[in-house]
PDB file of C-alpha atoms in Angstrom:
ATOM      1  CA  MET A   1     -32.979  15.814 -20.536  1.00 60.00           C
ATOM      2  CA  VAL A   2     -32.572  17.530 -17.140  1.00 63.00           C
ATOM      3  CA  MET A   3     -29.094  17.835 -15.611  1.00 63.00           C
ATOM      4  CA  VAL A   4     -28.867  16.893 -11.950  1.00 64.00           C
ATOM      5  CA  ALA A   5     -27.502  20.326 -10.989  1.00 63.00           C
ATOM      6  CA  GLN A   6     -30.616  21.983 -12.462  1.00 67.00           C
ATOM      7  CA  ALA A   7     -33.115  19.437 -11.138  1.00 65.00           C
ATOM      8  CA  ARG A   8     -35.434  19.953  -8.196  1.00 74.00           C
ATOM      9  CA  PRO A   9     -33.969  18.972  -4.784  1.00 74.00           C
ATOM     10  CA  SER A  10     -36.238  15.923  -4.602  1.00 79.00           C
ATOM     11  CA  GLU A  11     -35.065  14.767  -8.055  1.00 78.00           C
ATOM     12  CA  ARG A  12     -31.414  15.288  -7.096  1.00 77.00           C
ATOM     13  CA  ALA A  13     -31.896  13.290  -3.924  1.00 81.00           C
ATOM     14  CA  GLU A  14     -33.570  10.478  -5.871  1.00 85.00           C
ATOM     15  CA  PHE A  15     -30.769  10.463  -8.459  1.00 84.00           C
ATOM     16  CA  ILE A  16     -28.085  10.250  -5.762  1.00 86.00           C
ATOM     17  CA  LYS A  17     -29.998   7.482  -3.991  1.00 88.00           C
ATOM     18  CA  ARG A  18     -30.322   5.470  -7.219  1.00 89.00           C
ATOM     19  CA  THR A  19     -26.673   6.040  -8.163  1.00 89.00           C
ATOM     20  CA  TYR A  20     -25.278   4.800  -4.868  1.00 91.00           C
ATOM     21  CA  THR A  21     -27.765   1.955  -4.674  1.00 92.00           C
ATOM     22  CA  HIS A  22     -26.552   0.786  -8.070  1.00 92.00           C
ATOM     23  CA  LEU A  23     -22.939   1.245  -6.964  1.00 92.00           C
ATOM     24  CA  ALA A  24     -23.589  -0.980  -3.953  1.00 93.00           C
ATOM     25  CA  GLY A  25     -25.313  -3.466  -6.266  1.00 94.00           C
ATOM     26  CA  ALA A  26     -22.307  -3.483  -8.632  1.00 93.00           C
ATOM     27  CA  VAL A  27     -19.929  -4.153  -5.726  1.00 94.00           C
ATOM     28  CA  GLY A  28     -22.235  -6.912  -4.480  1.00 94.00           C
ATOM     29  CA  ALA A  29     -22.408  -8.452  -7.958  1.00 95.00           C
ATOM     30  CA  PHE A  30     -18.597  -8.317  -8.187  1.00 95.00           C
ATOM     31  CA  VAL A  31     -18.313 -10.203  -4.881  1.00 94.00           C
ATOM     32  CA  VAL A  32     -20.815 -12.835  -6.063  1.00 95.00           C
ATOM     33  CA  VAL A  33     -19.010 -13.344  -9.386  1.00 95.00           C
ATOM     34  CA  GLU A  34     -15.648 -13.686  -7.616  1.00 94.00           C
ATOM     35  CA  PHE A  35     -17.171 -16.177  -5.155  1.00 94.00           C
ATOM     36  CA  LEU A  36     -18.419 -18.256  -8.088  1.00 95.00           C
ATOM     37  CA  PHE A  37     -15.006 -17.969  -9.794  1.00 94.00           C
ATOM     38  CA  PHE A  38     -13.337 -19.410  -6.680  1.00 93.00           C
ATOM     39  CA  GLN A  39     -15.954 -22.122  -6.129  1.00 92.00           C
ATOM     40  CA  LEU A  40     -15.796 -23.292  -9.747  1.00 92.00           C
ATOM     41  CA  GLY A  41     -11.999 -23.142  -9.982  1.00 90.00           C
ATOM     42  CA  ILE A  42     -12.109 -20.314 -12.525  1.00 91.00           C
ATOM     43  CA  ALA A  43     -10.013 -17.999 -10.337  1.00 89.00           C
ATOM     44  CA  ARG A  44      -7.222 -20.576 -10.146  1.00 90.00           C
ATOM     45  CA  PHE A  45      -7.474 -21.196 -13.893  1.00 88.00           C
ATOM     46  CA  LEU A  46      -7.227 -17.466 -14.673  1.00 85.00           C
ATOM     47  CA  ALA A  47      -4.276 -17.122 -12.296  1.00 84.00           C
ATOM     48  CA  ASN A  48      -2.474 -20.013 -14.013  1.00 84.00           C
ATOM     49  CA  VAL A  49      -3.218 -18.631 -17.482  1.00 79.00           C
ATOM     50  CA  PHE A  50      -2.206 -15.033 -16.884  1.00 74.00           C
ATOM     51  CA  LEU A  51       0.471 -15.495 -14.225  1.00 70.00           C
ATOM     52  CA  GLY A  52       1.841 -18.516 -16.065  1.00 66.00           C
ATOM     53  CA  GLY A  53       2.024 -16.455 -19.228  1.00 57.00           C
ATOM     54  CA  GLY A  54       4.392 -14.025 -17.501  1.00 60.00           C
ATOM     55  CA  ARG A  55       4.408 -10.386 -18.434  1.00 62.00           C
ATOM     56  CA  PHE A  56       2.778 -11.036 -21.808  1.00 66.00           C
ATOM     57  CA  GLY A  57      -0.161 -12.744 -20.115  1.00 65.00           C
ATOM     58  CA  TRP A  58      -0.675  -9.683 -17.934  1.00 67.00           C
ATOM     59  CA  LEU A  59      -0.305  -7.436 -20.969  1.00 67.00           C
ATOM     60  CA  ALA A  60      -3.021  -9.366 -22.813  1.00 66.00           C
ATOM     61  CA  LEU A  61      -5.259  -9.165 -19.741  1.00 67.00           C
ATOM     62  CA  LEU A  62      -4.646  -5.437 -19.410  1.00 67.00           C
ATOM     63  CA  GLY A  63      -5.385  -4.809 -23.082  1.00 65.00           C
ATOM     64  CA  GLY A  64      -8.568  -6.859 -23.067  1.00 66.00           C
ATOM     65  CA  PHE A  65      -9.820  -5.213 -19.901  1.00 63.00           C
ATOM     66  CA  ALA A  66      -9.052  -1.709 -21.183  1.00 64.00           C
ATOM     67  CA  LEU A  67     -11.038  -2.429 -24.353  1.00 65.00           C
ATOM     68  CA  LEU A  68     -13.953  -3.902 -22.421  1.00 66.00           C
ATOM     69  CA  GLY A  69     -13.935  -0.990 -19.981  1.00 60.00           C
ATOM     70  CA  TYR A  70     -13.954   1.552 -22.808  1.00 60.00           C
ATOM     71  CA  LEU A  71     -16.846  -0.157 -24.592  1.00 64.00           C
ATOM     72  CA  ALA A  72     -18.877  -0.680 -21.413  1.00 58.00           C
ATOM     73  CA  SER A  73     -18.338   2.875 -20.183  1.00 60.00           C
ATOM     74  CA  ASN A  74     -19.346   4.374 -23.527  1.00 63.00           C
ATOM     75  CA  MET A  75     -22.365   2.091 -23.792  1.00 61.00           C
ATOM     76  CA  ALA A  76     -23.576   3.149 -20.345  1.00 55.00           C
ATOM     77  CA  ALA A  77     -22.812   6.856 -20.670  1.00 59.00           C
ATOM     78  CA  LYS A  78     -24.164   7.495 -24.163  1.00 61.00           C
ATOM     79  CA  ALA A  79     -27.221   5.295 -24.189  1.00 54.00           C
ATOM     80  CA  ASP A  80     -30.654   6.794 -23.569  1.00 63.00           C
ATOM     81  CA  ASP A  81     -32.017   3.281 -23.067  1.00 70.00           C
ATOM     82  CA  VAL A  82     -31.670   2.197 -19.422  1.00 75.00           C
ATOM     83  CA  ASN A  83     -31.345  -1.440 -20.505  1.00 77.00           C
ATOM     84  CA  ALA A  84     -28.247  -0.557 -22.546  1.00 76.00           C
ATOM     85  CA  GLN A  85     -26.805   1.224 -19.514  1.00 78.00           C
ATOM     86  CA  TYR A  86     -27.385  -1.903 -17.418  1.00 85.00           C
ATOM     87  CA  THR A  87     -25.663  -3.996 -20.096  1.00 82.00           C
ATOM     88  CA  GLY A  88     -22.636  -1.690 -19.932  1.00 80.00           C
ATOM     89  CA  LEU A  89     -22.520  -1.899 -16.144  1.00 85.00           C
ATOM     90  CA  GLY A  90     -22.880  -5.684 -16.204  1.00 87.00           C
ATOM     91  CA  LEU A  91     -20.055  -6.060 -18.734  1.00 84.00           C
ATOM     92  CA  TYR A  92     -17.807  -3.873 -16.634  1.00 85.00           C
ATOM     93  CA  VAL A  93     -18.515  -5.841 -13.450  1.00 91.00           C
ATOM     94  CA  VAL A  94     -17.618  -9.106 -15.220  1.00 89.00           C
ATOM     95  CA  GLY A  95     -14.500  -7.472 -16.701  1.00 85.00           C
ATOM     96  CA  GLU A  96     -13.384  -6.315 -13.252  1.00 87.00           C
ATOM     97  CA  ALA A  97     -14.016  -9.784 -11.842  1.00 91.00           C
ATOM     98  CA  ILE A  98     -11.807 -11.358 -14.527  1.00 88.00           C
ATOM     99  CA  ILE A  99      -8.892  -8.963 -14.039  1.00 85.00           C
ATOM    100  CA  PHE A 100      -9.130  -9.185 -10.248  1.00 89.00           C
ATOM    101  CA  ALA A 101      -9.337 -12.987 -10.100  1.00 89.00           C
ATOM    102  CA  PRO A 102      -5.562 -13.679 -10.409  1.00 87.00           C
ATOM    103  CA  LEU A 103      -4.706 -11.003  -7.799  1.00 85.00           C
ATOM    104  CA  LEU A 104      -7.390 -12.226  -5.387  1.00 91.00           C
ATOM    105  CA  TYR A 105      -6.231 -15.817  -5.874  1.00 90.00           C
ATOM    106  CA  MET A 106      -2.674 -14.779  -4.958  1.00 87.00           C
ATOM    107  CA  ALA A 107      -3.992 -12.889  -1.915  1.00 87.00           C
ATOM    108  CA  VAL A 108      -5.947 -15.932  -0.718  1.00 86.00           C
ATOM    109  CA  ALA A 109      -3.370 -18.617  -1.551  1.00 83.00           C
ATOM    110  CA  PHE A 110      -0.069 -16.924  -0.717  1.00 78.00           C
ATOM    111  CA  SER A 111      -0.727 -14.000   1.615  1.00 75.00           C
ATOM    112  CA  ASP A 112      -1.949 -13.210   5.116  1.00 78.00           C
ATOM    113  CA  PRO A 113      -5.670 -14.140   5.463  1.00 81.00           C
ATOM    114  CA  THR A 114      -6.400 -10.698   6.927  1.00 86.00           C
ATOM    115  CA  VAL A 115      -5.191  -8.906   3.785  1.00 90.00           C
ATOM    116  CA  LEU A 116      -8.447  -9.073   1.817  1.00 90.00           C
ATOM    117  CA  PRO A 117     -10.828  -7.869   4.549  1.00 90.00           C
ATOM    118  CA  THR A 118      -8.342  -5.180   5.608  1.00 92.00           C
ATOM    119  CA  ALA A 119      -8.050  -3.910   2.028  1.00 91.00           C
ATOM    120  CA  GLY A 120     -11.840  -3.862   1.732  1.00 92.00           C
ATOM    121  CA  ILE A 121     -12.265  -1.882   4.978  1.00 94.00           C
ATOM    122  CA  ILE A 122      -9.546   0.636   4.063  1.00 93.00           C
ATOM    123  CA  THR A 123     -11.103   1.128   0.608  1.00 93.00           C
ATOM    124  CA  LEU A 124     -14.562   1.614   2.141  1.00 93.00           C
ATOM    125  CA  PHE A 125     -13.358   4.241   4.607  1.00 93.00           C
ATOM    126  CA  LEU A 126     -11.300   6.100   2.001  1.00 92.00           C
ATOM    127  CA  PHE A 127     -14.228   6.126  -0.422  1.00 91.00           C
ATOM    128  CA  GLY A 128     -16.627   7.284   2.290  1.00 90.00           C
ATOM    129  CA  GLY A 129     -14.309  10.100   3.353  1.00 90.00           C
ATOM    130  CA  LEU A 130     -13.674  11.293  -0.195  1.00 88.00           C
ATOM    131  CA  THR A 131     -17.390  11.168  -0.990  1.00 87.00           C
ATOM    132  CA  ALA A 132     -18.151  13.265   2.096  1.00 87.00           C
ATOM    133  CA  VAL A 133     -15.530  15.826   1.022  1.00 86.00           C
ATOM    134  CA  ALA A 134     -16.969  16.034  -2.497  1.00 80.00           C
ATOM    135  CA  PHE A 135     -20.545  16.519  -1.275  1.00 79.00           C
ATOM    136  CA  THR A 136     -19.920  18.843   1.668  1.00 80.00           C
ATOM    137  CA  SER A 137     -17.248  21.120   0.189  1.00 74.00           C
ATOM    138  CA  GLY A 138     -19.567  22.414  -2.539  1.00 70.00           C
ATOM    139  CA  LYS A 139     -16.625  22.437  -4.977  1.00 76.00           C
ATOM    140  CA  ASP A 140     -16.732  21.381  -8.593  1.00 72.00           C
ATOM    141  CA  PHE A 141     -13.704  19.105  -9.016  1.00 77.00           C
ATOM    142  CA  ALA A 142     -13.862  19.282 -12.817  1.00 74.00           C
ATOM    143  CA  PHE A 143     -10.342  20.764 -12.818  1.00 77.00           C
ATOM    144  CA  LEU A 144      -9.043  17.293 -11.881  1.00 77.00           C
ATOM    145  CA  GLY A 145     -10.147  15.934 -15.275  1.00 75.00           C
ATOM    146  CA  GLY A 146      -7.067  17.144 -17.166  1.00 79.00           C
ATOM    147  CA  ILE A 147      -4.721  16.025 -14.392  1.00 82.00           C
ATOM    148  CA  LEU A 148      -6.312  12.561 -14.384  1.00 78.00           C
ATOM    149  CA  LYS A 149      -5.971  12.226 -18.165  1.00 80.00           C
ATOM    150  CA  VAL A 150      -2.261  13.029 -18.086  1.00 82.00           C
ATOM    151  CA  GLY A 151      -1.674  10.926 -14.964  1.00 77.00           C
ATOM    152  CA  GLY A 152      -3.631   8.033 -16.477  1.00 74.00           C
ATOM    153  CA  MET A 153      -1.555   8.054 -19.664  1.00 78.00           C
ATOM    154  CA  VAL A 154       1.690   8.192 -17.673  1.00 79.00           C
ATOM    155  CA  ALA A 155       0.545   5.350 -15.409  1.00 74.00           C
ATOM    156  CA  LEU A 156      -0.580   3.216 -18.351  1.00 73.00           C
ATOM    157  CA  GLY A 157       2.718   3.820 -20.127  1.00 77.00           C
ATOM    158  CA  LEU A 158       4.684   2.778 -17.030  1.00 74.00           C
ATOM    159  CA  ILE A 159       2.571  -0.355 -16.585  1.00 73.00           C
ATOM    160  CA  VAL A 160       3.011  -1.405 -20.224  1.00 73.00           C
ATOM    161  CA  CYS A 161       6.764  -0.715 -20.111  1.00 76.00           C
ATOM    162  CA  SER A 162       7.131  -2.695 -16.879  1.00 71.00           C
ATOM    163  CA  LEU A 163       5.347  -5.652 -18.483  1.00 66.00           C
ATOM    164  CA  LEU A 164       7.339  -5.440 -21.718  1.00 70.00           C
ATOM    165  CA  PHE A 165      10.767  -4.939 -20.152  1.00 70.00           C
ATOM    166  CA  GLY A 166      10.267  -6.915 -16.957  1.00 66.00           C
ATOM    167  CA  PHE A 167      10.974  -4.326 -14.248  1.00 64.00           C
ATOM    168  CA  SER A 168       9.010  -3.789 -11.065  1.00 69.00           C
ATOM    169  CA  LEU A 169       7.192  -0.518 -10.429  1.00 67.00           C
ATOM    170  CA  GLY A 170       7.460  -0.993  -6.673  1.00 72.00           C
ATOM    171  CA  LEU A 171       5.474   0.342  -3.738  1.00 77.00           C
ATOM    172  CA  PHE A 172       5.973   3.990  -4.692  1.00 81.00           C
ATOM    173  CA  PHE A 173       3.928   3.452  -7.850  1.00 79.00           C
ATOM    174  CA  SER A 174       1.162   1.735  -5.855  1.00 82.00           C
ATOM    175  CA  PHE A 175       0.958   4.716  -3.478  1.00 87.00           C
ATOM    176  CA  PHE A 176       0.864   7.035  -6.491  1.00 86.00           C
ATOM    177  CA  MET A 177      -2.027   5.025  -7.923  1.00 83.00           C
ATOM    178  CA  VAL A 178      -3.911   5.172  -4.604  1.00 89.00           C
ATOM    179  CA  ALA A 179      -3.606   8.976  -4.778  1.00 89.00           C
ATOM    180  CA  PHE A 180      -4.683   8.836  -8.450  1.00 86.00           C
ATOM    181  CA  ALA A 181      -7.743   6.729  -7.563  1.00 87.00           C
ATOM    182  CA  ALA A 182      -8.611   9.129  -4.717  1.00 90.00           C
ATOM    183  CA  ALA A 183      -8.518  12.055  -7.149  1.00 89.00           C
ATOM    184  CA  ALA A 184     -10.674  10.044  -9.571  1.00 87.00           C
ATOM    185  CA  ILE A 185     -13.263   9.459  -6.841  1.00 88.00           C
ATOM    186  CA  LEU A 186     -13.406  13.196  -6.072  1.00 88.00           C
ATOM    187  CA  TYR A 187     -13.706  14.015  -9.766  1.00 86.00           C
ATOM    188  CA  LYS A 188     -16.372  11.418 -10.527  1.00 85.00           C
ATOM    189  CA  THR A 189     -18.364  12.145  -7.378  1.00 85.00           C
ATOM    190  CA  SER A 190     -18.412  15.801  -8.412  1.00 82.00           C
ATOM    191  CA  ASN A 191     -19.532  14.723 -11.882  1.00 78.00           C
ATOM    192  CA  VAL A 192     -22.480  12.899 -10.339  1.00 77.00           C
ATOM    193  CA  MET A 193     -23.872  16.314  -9.417  1.00 75.00           C
ATOM    194  CA  HIS A 194     -22.651  18.445 -12.311  1.00 72.00           C
ATOM    195  CA  ARG A 195     -22.247  16.326 -15.462  1.00 74.00           C
ATOM    196  CA  TYR A 196     -25.055  13.755 -15.530  1.00 76.00           C
ATOM    197  CA  SER A 197     -28.733  13.973 -16.361  1.00 75.00           C
ATOM    198  CA  THR A 198     -31.331  12.590 -13.986  1.00 76.00           C
ATOM    199  CA  ASN A 199     -31.817   9.422 -16.099  1.00 79.00           C
ATOM    200  CA  GLN A 200     -28.119   8.446 -16.109  1.00 79.00           C
ATOM    201  CA  HIS A 201     -27.832   6.990 -12.618  1.00 83.00           C
ATOM    202  CA  VAL A 202     -26.626   3.648 -13.999  1.00 85.00           C
ATOM    203  CA  ALA A 203     -23.823   5.308 -15.990  1.00 83.00           C
ATOM    204  CA  ALA A 204     -22.855   7.390 -12.958  1.00 85.00           C
ATOM    205  CA  SER A 205     -22.662   4.278 -10.786  1.00 88.00           C
ATOM    206  CA  LEU A 206     -20.381   2.620 -13.373  1.00 87.00           C
ATOM    207  CA  GLU A 207     -17.943   5.538 -13.236  1.00 85.00           C
ATOM    208  CA  LEU A 208     -17.855   5.438  -9.434  1.00 89.00           C
ATOM    209  CA  PHE A 209     -17.488   1.659  -9.442  1.00 90.00           C
ATOM    210  CA  ALA A 210     -14.453   1.908 -11.738  1.00 86.00           C
ATOM    211  CA  ALA A 211     -12.759   4.384  -9.383  1.00 87.00           C
ATOM    212  CA  VAL A 212     -13.549   2.319  -6.273  1.00 91.00           C
ATOM    213  CA  MET A 213     -12.133  -0.843  -7.828  1.00 89.00           C
ATOM    214  CA  LEU A 214      -8.976   0.960  -8.925  1.00 86.00           C
ATOM    215  CA  LEU A 215      -8.508   2.140  -5.331  1.00 90.00           C
ATOM    216  CA  PHE A 216      -9.139  -1.378  -3.981  1.00 92.00           C
ATOM    217  CA  TRP A 217      -6.644  -2.914  -6.457  1.00 88.00           C
ATOM    218  CA  TYR A 218      -3.721  -0.780  -5.296  1.00 87.00           C
ATOM    219  CA  VAL A 219      -4.626  -0.822  -1.590  1.00 92.00           C
ATOM    220  CA  LEU A 220      -4.620  -4.621  -1.851  1.00 90.00           C
ATOM    221  CA  ARG A 221      -1.271  -4.628  -3.682  1.00 87.00           C
ATOM    222  CA  ILE A 222       0.289  -2.431  -0.981  1.00 88.00           C
ATOM    223  CA  LEU A 223      -0.954  -4.690   1.801  1.00 89.00           C
ATOM    224  CA  MET A 224       0.193  -7.838  -0.007  1.00 86.00           C
ATOM    225  CA  SER A 225       3.667  -6.354  -0.509  1.00 82.00           C
ATOM    226  CA  SER A 226       3.947  -5.254   3.130  1.00 75.00           C
ATOM    227  CA  ARG A 227       2.934  -8.660   4.534  1.00 65.00           C
ATOM    228  CA  ARG A 228       5.007 -11.015   2.449  1.00 60.00           C
TER     229      ARG A 228
END
């Protein structure tokens, strides 16, 4: 198993190409699944189930998604079989589509129609800029790993407490999570070069996809809050 950092330049270039092609494919698949959810009425159903269930509905959704994300990520990262990696990526895309459906339904039904495309464009530009920084700086952003673990646990604890006790985290928390997602993109983009082997492009794309969707979630929440 050859690590990307030790691979020949042509192999590194091919790995990066495959990783970002699969990332684009995952985003495209997410869009298709959400389109089908809206066309078939599934998005409205999920919104009614989880929003109608109040904070406990969101808590159940959060718990189920966290479990699915953990299983999918581990399946993709630890499997030598490419088919198993694809299964992990596919599960994660569907999981993201389910958790996003209620938020996207609210954005479409109750918010400014420009919110969704604006959030998508902002996310794209932020991701592109952060990716350029990670690749051109030559830095290994592995030091962000510990910070992200602590920040992730704090954020998860605040989210669970807000759902259990019924208080709002507000815009400040959303801006904090945008910064957290930006750090995650730097960290995971750096990992693409330093922590993966040349046959783990699917697993690498899953990690990047998770960070991009986290960024999109909180950019969208900020825009929805500012345009009510």
